[in-house]
Amino acid sequence: MLGKIEHIGIAVKDLKAANAVYETLLGVTPYKEEKVASEGVITSFFKTGDSKVELLMATDPNSPIAQFIEKRGEGLHHLAFSVTDIDKEVQRLVAAGFQVLNEQPKLGADSKRIVFLHPKSAHGVLVELCEDI
Ligand code: CO
Protein backbone atom coordinates (compact mmCIF):
# COMPACT_ATOMS: atom_id res chain seq x y z
CA MET A 1 0.00 0.00 0.00
CA LEU A 2 1.26 3.48 -0.82
CA GLY A 3 1.03 6.36 1.61
CA LYS A 4 0.20 10.03 1.09
CA ILE A 5 1.29 12.14 -1.84
CA GLU A 6 4.68 13.16 -0.51
CA HIS A 7 5.35 15.74 -3.19
CA ILE A 8 4.62 16.80 -6.73
CA GLY A 9 7.60 17.34 -9.02
CA ILE A 10 7.54 20.20 -11.53
CA ALA A 11 10.14 20.58 -14.26
CA VAL A 12 11.29 24.17 -14.75
CA LYS A 13 13.75 25.93 -17.03
CA ASP A 14 14.85 28.62 -14.60
CA LEU A 15 14.84 27.67 -10.93
CA LYS A 16 15.27 31.23 -9.70
CA ALA A 17 12.31 32.50 -11.69
CA ALA A 18 10.20 29.49 -10.75
CA ASN A 19 11.09 29.85 -7.08
CA ALA A 20 9.83 33.42 -7.13
CA VAL A 21 6.53 32.37 -8.71
CA TYR A 22 5.97 29.47 -6.33
CA GLU A 23 6.94 31.62 -3.34
CA THR A 24 4.14 33.97 -4.27
CA LEU A 25 1.69 31.19 -5.14
CA LEU A 26 2.22 29.13 -1.99
CA GLY A 27 3.04 31.99 0.36
CA VAL A 28 6.21 30.33 1.68
CA THR A 29 9.88 30.31 0.76
CA PRO A 30 11.66 27.08 -0.22
CA TYR A 31 12.93 25.24 2.85
CA LYS A 32 15.68 23.59 0.91
CA GLU A 33 17.63 23.73 -2.32
CA GLU A 34 19.62 20.67 -3.24
CA LYS A 35 21.78 19.45 -6.10
CA VAL A 36 21.35 15.82 -7.09
CA ALA A 37 24.47 15.21 -9.12
CA SER A 38 23.50 11.67 -10.16
CA GLU A 39 20.32 13.03 -11.82
CA GLY A 40 21.87 16.20 -13.19
CA VAL A 41 19.35 18.40 -11.42
CA ILE A 42 19.05 21.09 -8.84
CA THR A 43 15.84 21.05 -6.84
CA SER A 44 14.02 23.30 -4.46
CA PHE A 45 11.36 22.20 -2.01
CA PHE A 46 8.34 24.02 -0.66
CA LYS A 47 6.09 22.81 2.12
CA THR A 48 2.43 23.26 1.43
CA GLY A 49 0.10 21.92 4.07
CA ASP A 50 0.81 18.26 4.57
CA SER A 51 2.63 17.90 1.26
CA LYS A 52 5.42 19.44 -0.78
CA VAL A 53 6.19 20.87 -4.17
CA GLU A 54 9.56 20.02 -5.72
CA LEU A 55 10.87 22.23 -8.52
CA LEU A 56 13.51 20.60 -10.71
CA MET A 57 15.91 22.32 -13.08
CA ALA A 58 18.44 20.48 -15.23
CA THR A 59 22.09 21.22 -14.60
CA ASP A 60 23.21 19.30 -17.64
CA PRO A 61 21.66 18.84 -21.09
CA ASN A 62 21.59 15.04 -20.76
CA SER A 63 19.61 15.02 -17.55
CA PRO A 64 16.12 13.50 -17.68
CA ILE A 65 14.67 16.89 -16.77
CA ALA A 66 16.33 18.59 -19.74
CA GLN A 67 15.00 15.85 -22.03
CA PHE A 68 11.53 16.12 -20.53
CA ILE A 69 11.39 19.89 -21.06
CA GLU A 70 12.67 19.56 -24.60
CA LYS A 71 9.90 17.06 -25.42
CA ARG A 72 6.99 18.36 -23.40
CA GLY A 73 7.89 21.78 -22.08
CA GLU A 74 7.81 22.87 -18.47
CA GLY A 75 5.22 21.45 -16.14
CA LEU A 76 4.10 18.50 -14.04
CA HIS A 77 6.86 15.92 -14.09
CA HIS A 78 6.11 13.34 -11.42
CA LEU A 79 3.88 12.36 -8.56
CA ALA A 80 5.66 11.04 -5.47
CA PHE A 81 4.04 8.73 -2.95
CA SER A 82 5.48 8.07 0.44
CA VAL A 83 6.04 4.42 1.37
CA THR A 84 7.24 2.84 4.58
CA ASP A 85 8.93 -0.17 2.96
CA ILE A 86 10.10 0.64 -0.55
CA ASP A 87 11.62 -2.78 -1.25
CA LYS A 88 8.36 -4.50 -0.41
CA GLU A 89 6.31 -2.09 -2.54
CA VAL A 90 8.64 -2.47 -5.52
CA GLN A 91 8.36 -6.24 -5.24
CA ARG A 92 4.58 -6.01 -5.07
CA LEU A 93 4.32 -3.65 -8.06
CA VAL A 94 6.77 -5.58 -10.23
CA ALA A 95 4.80 -8.74 -9.51
CA ALA A 96 1.65 -6.88 -10.56
CA GLY A 97 3.25 -5.99 -13.91
CA PHE A 98 4.43 -2.44 -13.32
CA GLN A 99 7.56 -1.38 -15.16
CA VAL A 100 10.13 -0.01 -12.76
CA LEU A 101 12.86 2.35 -14.01
CA ASN A 102 15.27 1.42 -11.22
CA GLU A 103 14.52 -1.69 -9.25
CA GLN A 104 17.29 -0.89 -6.78
CA PRO A 105 16.26 2.20 -4.78
CA LYS A 106 18.55 5.16 -5.29
CA LEU A 107 19.36 8.13 -3.15
CA GLY A 108 17.03 11.00 -4.01
CA ALA A 109 16.76 14.61 -2.88
CA ASP A 110 15.53 15.44 0.61
CA SER A 111 16.96 12.30 2.27
CA LYS A 112 14.91 9.62 0.54
CA ARG A 113 15.37 6.27 -1.07
CA ILE A 114 13.48 6.46 -4.32
CA VAL A 115 12.24 4.30 -7.17
CA PHE A 116 10.52 5.50 -10.33
CA LEU A 117 7.78 3.64 -12.17
CA HIS A 118 7.56 4.06 -15.92
CA PRO A 119 4.80 6.48 -17.03
CA LYS A 120 3.52 3.77 -19.38
CA SER A 121 2.63 1.73 -16.31
CA ALA A 122 0.52 4.51 -14.80
CA HIS A 123 -1.43 6.03 -17.70
CA GLY A 124 1.16 8.63 -18.57
CA VAL A 125 2.25 9.65 -15.09
CA LEU A 126 5.80 9.19 -13.86
CA VAL A 127 5.40 7.84 -10.33
CA GLU A 128 8.06 8.12 -7.65
CA LEU A 129 8.00 5.98 -4.55
CA CYS A 130 9.96 7.44 -1.67
CA GLU A 131 10.97 6.15 1.70
CA ASP A 132 12.42 8.36 4.40
CA ILE A 133 15.95 7.48 5.36
CO1 CO B 1 10.60 13.85 -6.58
JSON list of C-alpha atoms and ligand atoms in Angstrom, two decimals:
[
{"chain": "A", "resi": 1, "resn": "MET", "atom": "CA", "xyz": [0.00, 0.00, 0.00]},
{"chain": "A", "resi": 2, "resn": "LEU", "atom": "CA", "xyz": [1.26, 3.48, -0.82]},
{"chain": "A", "resi": 3, "resn": "GLY", "atom": "CA", "xyz": [1.03, 6.36, 1.61]},
{"chain": "A", "resi": 4, "resn": "LYS", "atom": "CA", "xyz": [0.20, 10.03, 1.09]},
{"chain": "A", "resi": 5, "resn": "ILE", "atom": "CA", "xyz": [1.29, 12.14, -1.84]},
{"chain": "A", "resi": 6, "resn": "GLU", "atom": "CA", "xyz": [4.68, 13.16, -0.51]},
{"chain": "A", "resi": 7, "resn": "HIS", "atom": "CA", "xyz": [5.35, 15.74, -3.19]},
{"chain": "A", "resi": 8, "resn": "ILE", "atom": "CA", "xyz": [4.62, 16.80, -6.73]},
{"chain": "A", "resi": 9, "resn": "GLY", "atom": "CA", "xyz": [7.60, 17.34, -9.02]},
{"chain": "A", "resi": 10, "resn": "ILE", "atom": "CA", "xyz": [7.54, 20.20, -11.53]},
{"chain": "A", "resi": 11, "resn": "ALA", "atom": "CA", "xyz": [10.14, 20.58, -14.26]},
{"chain": "A", "resi": 12, "resn": "VAL", "atom": "CA", "xyz": [11.29, 24.17, -14.75]},
{"chain": "A", "resi": 13, "resn": "LYS", "atom": "CA", "xyz": [13.75, 25.93, -17.03]},
{"chain": "A", "resi": 14, "resn": "ASP", "atom": "CA", "xyz": [14.85, 28.62, -14.60]},
{"chain": "A", "resi": 15, "resn": "LEU", "atom": "CA", "xyz": [14.84, 27.67, -10.93]},
{"chain": "A", "resi": 16, "resn": "LYS", "atom": "CA", "xyz": [15.27, 31.23, -9.70]},
{"chain": "A", "resi": 17, "resn": "ALA", "atom": "CA", "xyz": [12.31, 32.50, -11.69]},
{"chain": "A", "resi": 18, "resn": "ALA", "atom": "CA", "xyz": [10.20, 29.49, -10.75]},
{"chain": "A", "resi": 19, "resn": "ASN", "atom": "CA", "xyz": [11.09, 29.85, -7.08]},
{"chain": "A", "resi": 20, "resn": "ALA", "atom": "CA", "xyz": [9.83, 33.42, -7.13]},
{"chain": "A", "resi": 21, "resn": "VAL", "atom": "CA", "xyz": [6.53, 32.37, -8.71]},
{"chain": "A", "resi": 22, "resn": "TYR", "atom": "CA", "xyz": [5.97, 29.47, -6.33]},
{"chain": "A", "resi": 23, "resn": "GLU", "atom": "CA", "xyz": [6.94, 31.62, -3.34]},
{"chain": "A", "resi": 24, "resn": "THR", "atom": "CA", "xyz": [4.14, 33.97, -4.27]},
{"chain": "A", "resi": 25, "resn": "LEU", "atom": "CA", "xyz": [1.69, 31.19, -5.14]},
{"chain": "A", "resi": 26, "resn": "LEU", "atom": "CA", "xyz": [2.22, 29.13, -1.99]},
{"chain": "A", "resi": 27, "resn": "GLY", "atom": "CA", "xyz": [3.04, 31.99, 0.36]},
{"chain": "A", "resi": 28, "resn": "VAL", "atom": "CA", "xyz": [6.21, 30.33, 1.68]},
{"chain": "A", "resi": 29, "resn": "THR", "atom": "CA", "xyz": [9.88, 30.31, 0.76]},
{"chain": "A", "resi": 30, "resn": "PRO", "atom": "CA", "xyz": [11.66, 27.08, -0.22]},
{"chain": "A", "resi": 31, "resn": "TYR", "atom": "CA", "xyz": [12.93, 25.24, 2.85]},
{"chain": "A", "resi": 32, "resn": "LYS", "atom": "CA", "xyz": [15.68, 23.59, 0.91]},
{"chain": "A", "resi": 33, "resn": "GLU", "atom": "CA", "xyz": [17.63, 23.73, -2.32]},
{"chain": "A", "resi": 34, "resn": "GLU", "atom": "CA", "xyz": [19.62, 20.67, -3.24]},
{"chain": "A", "resi": 35, "resn": "LYS", "atom": "CA", "xyz": [21.78, 19.45, -6.10]},
{"chain": "A", "resi": 36, "resn": "VAL", "atom": "CA", "xyz": [21.35, 15.82, -7.09]},
{"chain": "A", "resi": 37, "resn": "ALA", "atom": "CA", "xyz": [24.47, 15.21, -9.12]},
{"chain": "A", "resi": 38, "resn": "SER", "atom": "CA", "xyz": [23.50, 11.67, -10.16]},
{"chain": "A", "resi": 39, "resn": "GLU", "atom": "CA", "xyz": [20.32, 13.03, -11.82]},
{"chain": "A", "resi": 40, "resn": "GLY", "atom": "CA", "xyz": [21.87, 16.20, -13.19]},
{"chain": "A", "resi": 41, "resn": "VAL", "atom": "CA", "xyz": [19.35, 18.40, -11.42]},
{"chain": "A", "resi": 42, "resn": "ILE", "atom": "CA", "xyz": [19.05, 21.09, -8.84]},
{"chain": "A", "resi": 43, "resn": "THR", "atom": "CA", "xyz": [15.84, 21.05, -6.84]},
{"chain": "A", "resi": 44, "resn": "SER", "atom": "CA", "xyz": [14.02, 23.30, -4.46]},
{"chain": "A", "resi": 45, "resn": "PHE", "atom": "CA", "xyz": [11.36, 22.20, -2.01]},
{"chain": "A", "resi": 46, "resn": "PHE", "atom": "CA", "xyz": [8.34, 24.02, -0.66]},
{"chain": "A", "resi": 47, "resn": "LYS", "atom": "CA", "xyz": [6.09, 22.81, 2.12]},
{"chain": "A", "resi": 48, "resn": "THR", "atom": "CA", "xyz": [2.43, 23.26, 1.43]},
{"chain": "A", "resi": 49, "resn": "GLY", "atom": "CA", "xyz": [0.10, 21.92, 4.07]},
{"chain": "A", "resi": 50, "resn": "ASP", "atom": "CA", "xyz": [0.81, 18.26, 4.57]},
{"chain": "A", "resi": 51, "resn": "SER", "atom": "CA", "xyz": [2.63, 17.90, 1.26]},
{"chain": "A", "resi": 52, "resn": "LYS", "atom": "CA", "xyz": [5.42, 19.44, -0.78]},
{"chain": "A", "resi": 53, "resn": "VAL", "atom": "CA", "xyz": [6.19, 20.87, -4.17]},
{"chain": "A", "resi": 54, "resn": "GLU", "atom": "CA", "xyz": [9.56, 20.02, -5.72]},
{"chain": "A", "resi": 55, "resn": "LEU", "atom": "CA", "xyz": [10.87, 22.23, -8.52]},
{"chain": "A", "resi": 56, "resn": "LEU", "atom": "CA", "xyz": [13.51, 20.60, -10.71]},
{"chain": "A", "resi": 57, "resn": "MET", "atom": "CA", "xyz": [15.91, 22.32, -13.08]},
{"chain": "A", "resi": 58, "resn": "ALA", "atom": "CA", "xyz": [18.44, 20.48, -15.23]},
{"chain": "A", "resi": 59, "resn": "THR", "atom": "CA", "xyz": [22.09, 21.22, -14.60]},
{"chain": "A", "resi": 60, "resn": "ASP", "atom": "CA", "xyz": [23.21, 19.30, -17.64]},
{"chain": "A", "resi": 61, "resn": "PRO", "atom": "CA", "xyz": [21.66, 18.84, -21.09]},
{"chain": "A", "resi": 62, "resn": "ASN", "atom": "CA", "xyz": [21.59, 15.04, -20.76]},
{"chain": "A", "resi": 63, "resn": "SER", "atom": "CA", "xyz": [19.61, 15.02, -17.55]},
{"chain": "A", "resi": 64, "resn": "PRO", "atom": "CA", "xyz": [16.12, 13.50, -17.68]},
{"chain": "A", "resi": 65, "resn": "ILE", "atom": "CA", "xyz": [14.67, 16.89, -16.77]},
{"chain": "A", "resi": 66, "resn": "ALA", "atom": "CA", "xyz": [16.33, 18.59, -19.74]},
{"chain": "A", "resi": 67, "resn": "GLN", "atom": "CA", "xyz": [15.00, 15.85, -22.03]},
{"chain": "A", "resi": 68, "resn": "PHE", "atom": "CA", "xyz": [11.53, 16.12, -20.53]},
{"chain": "A", "resi": 69, "resn": "ILE", "atom": "CA", "xyz": [11.39, 19.89, -21.06]},
{"chain": "A", "resi": 70, "resn": "GLU", "atom": "CA", "xyz": [12.67, 19.56, -24.60]},
{"chain": "A", "resi": 71, "resn": "LYS", "atom": "CA", "xyz": [9.90, 17.06, -25.42]},
{"chain": "A", "resi": 72, "resn": "ARG", "atom": "CA", "xyz": [6.99, 18.36, -23.40]},
{"chain": "A", "resi": 73, "resn": "GLY", "atom": "CA", "xyz": [7.89, 21.78, -22.08]},
{"chain": "A", "resi": 74, "resn": "GLU", "atom": "CA", "xyz": [7.81, 22.87, -18.47]},
{"chain": "A", "resi": 75, "resn": "GLY", "atom": "CA", "xyz": [5.22, 21.45, -16.14]},
{"chain": "A", "resi": 76, "resn": "LEU", "atom": "CA", "xyz": [4.10, 18.50, -14.04]},
{"chain": "A", "resi": 77, "resn": "HIS", "atom": "CA", "xyz": [6.86, 15.92, -14.09]},
{"chain": "A", "resi": 78, "resn": "HIS", "atom": "CA", "xyz": [6.11, 13.34, -11.42]},
{"chain": "A", "resi": 79, "resn": "LEU", "atom": "CA", "xyz": [3.88, 12.36, -8.56]},
{"chain": "A", "resi": 80, "resn": "ALA", "atom": "CA", "xyz": [5.66, 11.04, -5.47]},
{"chain": "A", "resi": 81, "resn": "PHE", "atom": "CA", "xyz": [4.04, 8.73, -2.95]},
{"chain": "A", "resi": 82, "resn": "SER", "atom": "CA", "xyz": [5.48, 8.07, 0.44]},
{"chain": "A", "resi": 83, "resn": "VAL", "atom": "CA", "xyz": [6.04, 4.42, 1.37]},
{"chain": "A", "resi": 84, "resn": "THR", "atom": "CA", "xyz": [7.24, 2.84, 4.58]},
{"chain": "A", "resi": 85, "resn": "ASP", "atom": "CA", "xyz": [8.93, -0.17, 2.96]},
{"chain": "A", "resi": 86, "resn": "ILE", "atom": "CA", "xyz": [10.10, 0.64, -0.55]},
{"chain": "A", "resi": 87, "resn": "ASP", "atom": "CA", "xyz": [11.62, -2.78, -1.25]},
{"chain": "A", "resi": 88, "resn": "LYS", "atom": "CA", "xyz": [8.36, -4.50, -0.41]},
{"chain": "A", "resi": 89, "resn": "GLU", "atom": "CA", "xyz": [6.31, -2.09, -2.54]},
{"chain": "A", "resi": 90, "resn": "VAL", "atom": "CA", "xyz": [8.64, -2.47, -5.52]},
{"chain": "A", "resi": 91, "resn": "GLN", "atom": "CA", "xyz": [8.36, -6.24, -5.24]},
{"chain": "A", "resi": 92, "resn": "ARG", "atom": "CA", "xyz": [4.58, -6.01, -5.07]},
{"chain": "A", "resi": 93, "resn": "LEU", "atom": "CA", "xyz": [4.32, -3.65, -8.06]},
{"chain": "A", "resi": 94, "resn": "VAL", "atom": "CA", "xyz": [6.77, -5.58, -10.23]},
{"chain": "A", "resi": 95, "resn": "ALA", "atom": "CA", "xyz": [4.80, -8.74, -9.51]},
{"chain": "A", "resi": 96, "resn": "ALA", "atom": "CA", "xyz": [1.65, -6.88, -10.56]},
{"chain": "A", "resi": 97, "resn": "GLY", "atom": "CA", "xyz": [3.25, -5.99, -13.91]},
{"chain": "A", "resi": 98, "resn": "PHE", "atom": "CA", "xyz": [4.43, -2.44, -13.32]},
{"chain": "A", "resi": 99, "resn": "GLN", "atom": "CA", "xyz": [7.56, -1.38, -15.16]},
{"chain": "A", "resi": 100, "resn": "VAL", "atom": "CA", "xyz": [10.13, -0.01, -12.76]},
{"chain": "A", "resi": 101, "resn": "LEU", "atom": "CA", "xyz": [12.86, 2.35, -14.01]},
{"chain": "A", "resi": 102, "resn": "ASN", "atom": "CA", "xyz": [15.27, 1.42, -11.22]},
{"chain": "A", "resi": 103, "resn": "GLU", "atom": "CA", "xyz": [14.52, -1.69, -9.25]},
{"chain": "A", "resi": 104, "resn": "GLN", "atom": "CA", "xyz": [17.29, -0.89, -6.78]},
{"chain": "A", "resi": 105, "resn": "PRO", "atom": "CA", "xyz": [16.26, 2.20, -4.78]},
{"chain": "A", "resi": 106, "resn": "LYS", "atom": "CA", "xyz": [18.55, 5.16, -5.29]},
{"chain": "A", "resi": 107, "resn": "LEU", "atom": "CA", "xyz": [19.36, 8.13, -3.15]},
{"chain": "A", "resi": 108, "resn": "GLY", "atom": "CA", "xyz": [17.03, 11.00, -4.01]},
{"chain": "A", "resi": 109, "resn": "ALA", "atom": "CA", "xyz": [16.76, 14.61, -2.88]},
{"chain": "A", "resi": 110, "resn": "ASP", "atom": "CA", "xyz": [15.53, 15.44, 0.61]},
{"chain": "A", "resi": 111, "resn": "SER", "atom": "CA", "xyz": [16.96, 12.30, 2.27]},
{"chain": "A", "resi": 112, "resn": "LYS", "atom": "CA", "xyz": [14.91, 9.62, 0.54]},
{"chain": "A", "resi": 113, "resn": "ARG", "atom": "CA", "xyz": [15.37, 6.27, -1.07]},
{"chain": "A", "resi": 114, "resn": "ILE", "atom": "CA", "xyz": [13.48, 6.46, -4.32]},
{"chain": "A", "resi": 115, "resn": "VAL", "atom": "CA", "xyz": [12.24, 4.30, -7.17]},
{"chain": "A", "resi": 116, "resn": "PHE", "atom": "CA", "xyz": [10.52, 5.50, -10.33]},
{"chain": "A", "resi": 117, "resn": "LEU", "atom": "CA", "xyz": [7.78, 3.64, -12.17]},
{"chain": "A", "resi": 118, "resn": "HIS", "atom": "CA", "xyz": [7.56, 4.06, -15.92]},
{"chain": "A", "resi": 119, "resn": "PRO", "atom": "CA", "xyz": [4.80, 6.48, -17.03]},
{"chain": "A", "resi": 120, "resn": "LYS", "atom": "CA", "xyz": [3.52, 3.77, -19.38]},
{"chain": "A", "resi": 121, "resn": "SER", "atom": "CA", "xyz": [2.63, 1.73, -16.31]},
{"chain": "A", "resi": 122, "resn": "ALA", "atom": "CA", "xyz": [0.52, 4.51, -14.80]},
{"chain": "A", "resi": 123, "resn": "HIS", "atom": "CA", "xyz": [-1.43, 6.03, -17.70]},
{"chain": "A", "resi": 124, "resn": "GLY", "atom": "CA", "xyz": [1.16, 8.63, -18.57]},
{"chain": "A", "resi": 125, "resn": "VAL", "atom": "CA", "xyz": [2.25, 9.65, -15.09]},
{"chain": "A", "resi": 126, "resn": "LEU", "atom": "CA", "xyz": [5.80, 9.19, -13.86]},
{"chain": "A", "resi": 127, "resn": "VAL", "atom": "CA", "xyz": [5.40, 7.84, -10.33]},
{"chain": "A", "resi": 128, "resn": "GLU", "atom": "CA", "xyz": [8.06, 8.12, -7.65]},
{"chain": "A", "resi": 129, "resn": "LEU", "atom": "CA", "xyz": [8.00, 5.98, -4.55]},
{"chain": "A", "resi": 130, "resn": "CYS", "atom": "CA", "xyz": [9.96, 7.44, -1.67]},
{"chain": "A", "resi": 131, "resn": "GLU", "atom": "CA", "xyz": [10.97, 6.15, 1.70]},
{"chain": "A", "resi": 132, "resn": "ASP", "atom": "CA", "xyz": [12.42, 8.36, 4.40]},
{"chain": "A", "resi": 133, "resn": "ILE", "atom": "CA", "xyz": [15.95, 7.48, 5.36]},
{"chain": "B", "resi": 1, "resn": "CO", "atom": "CO", "xyz": [10.60, 13.85, -6.58]}
]
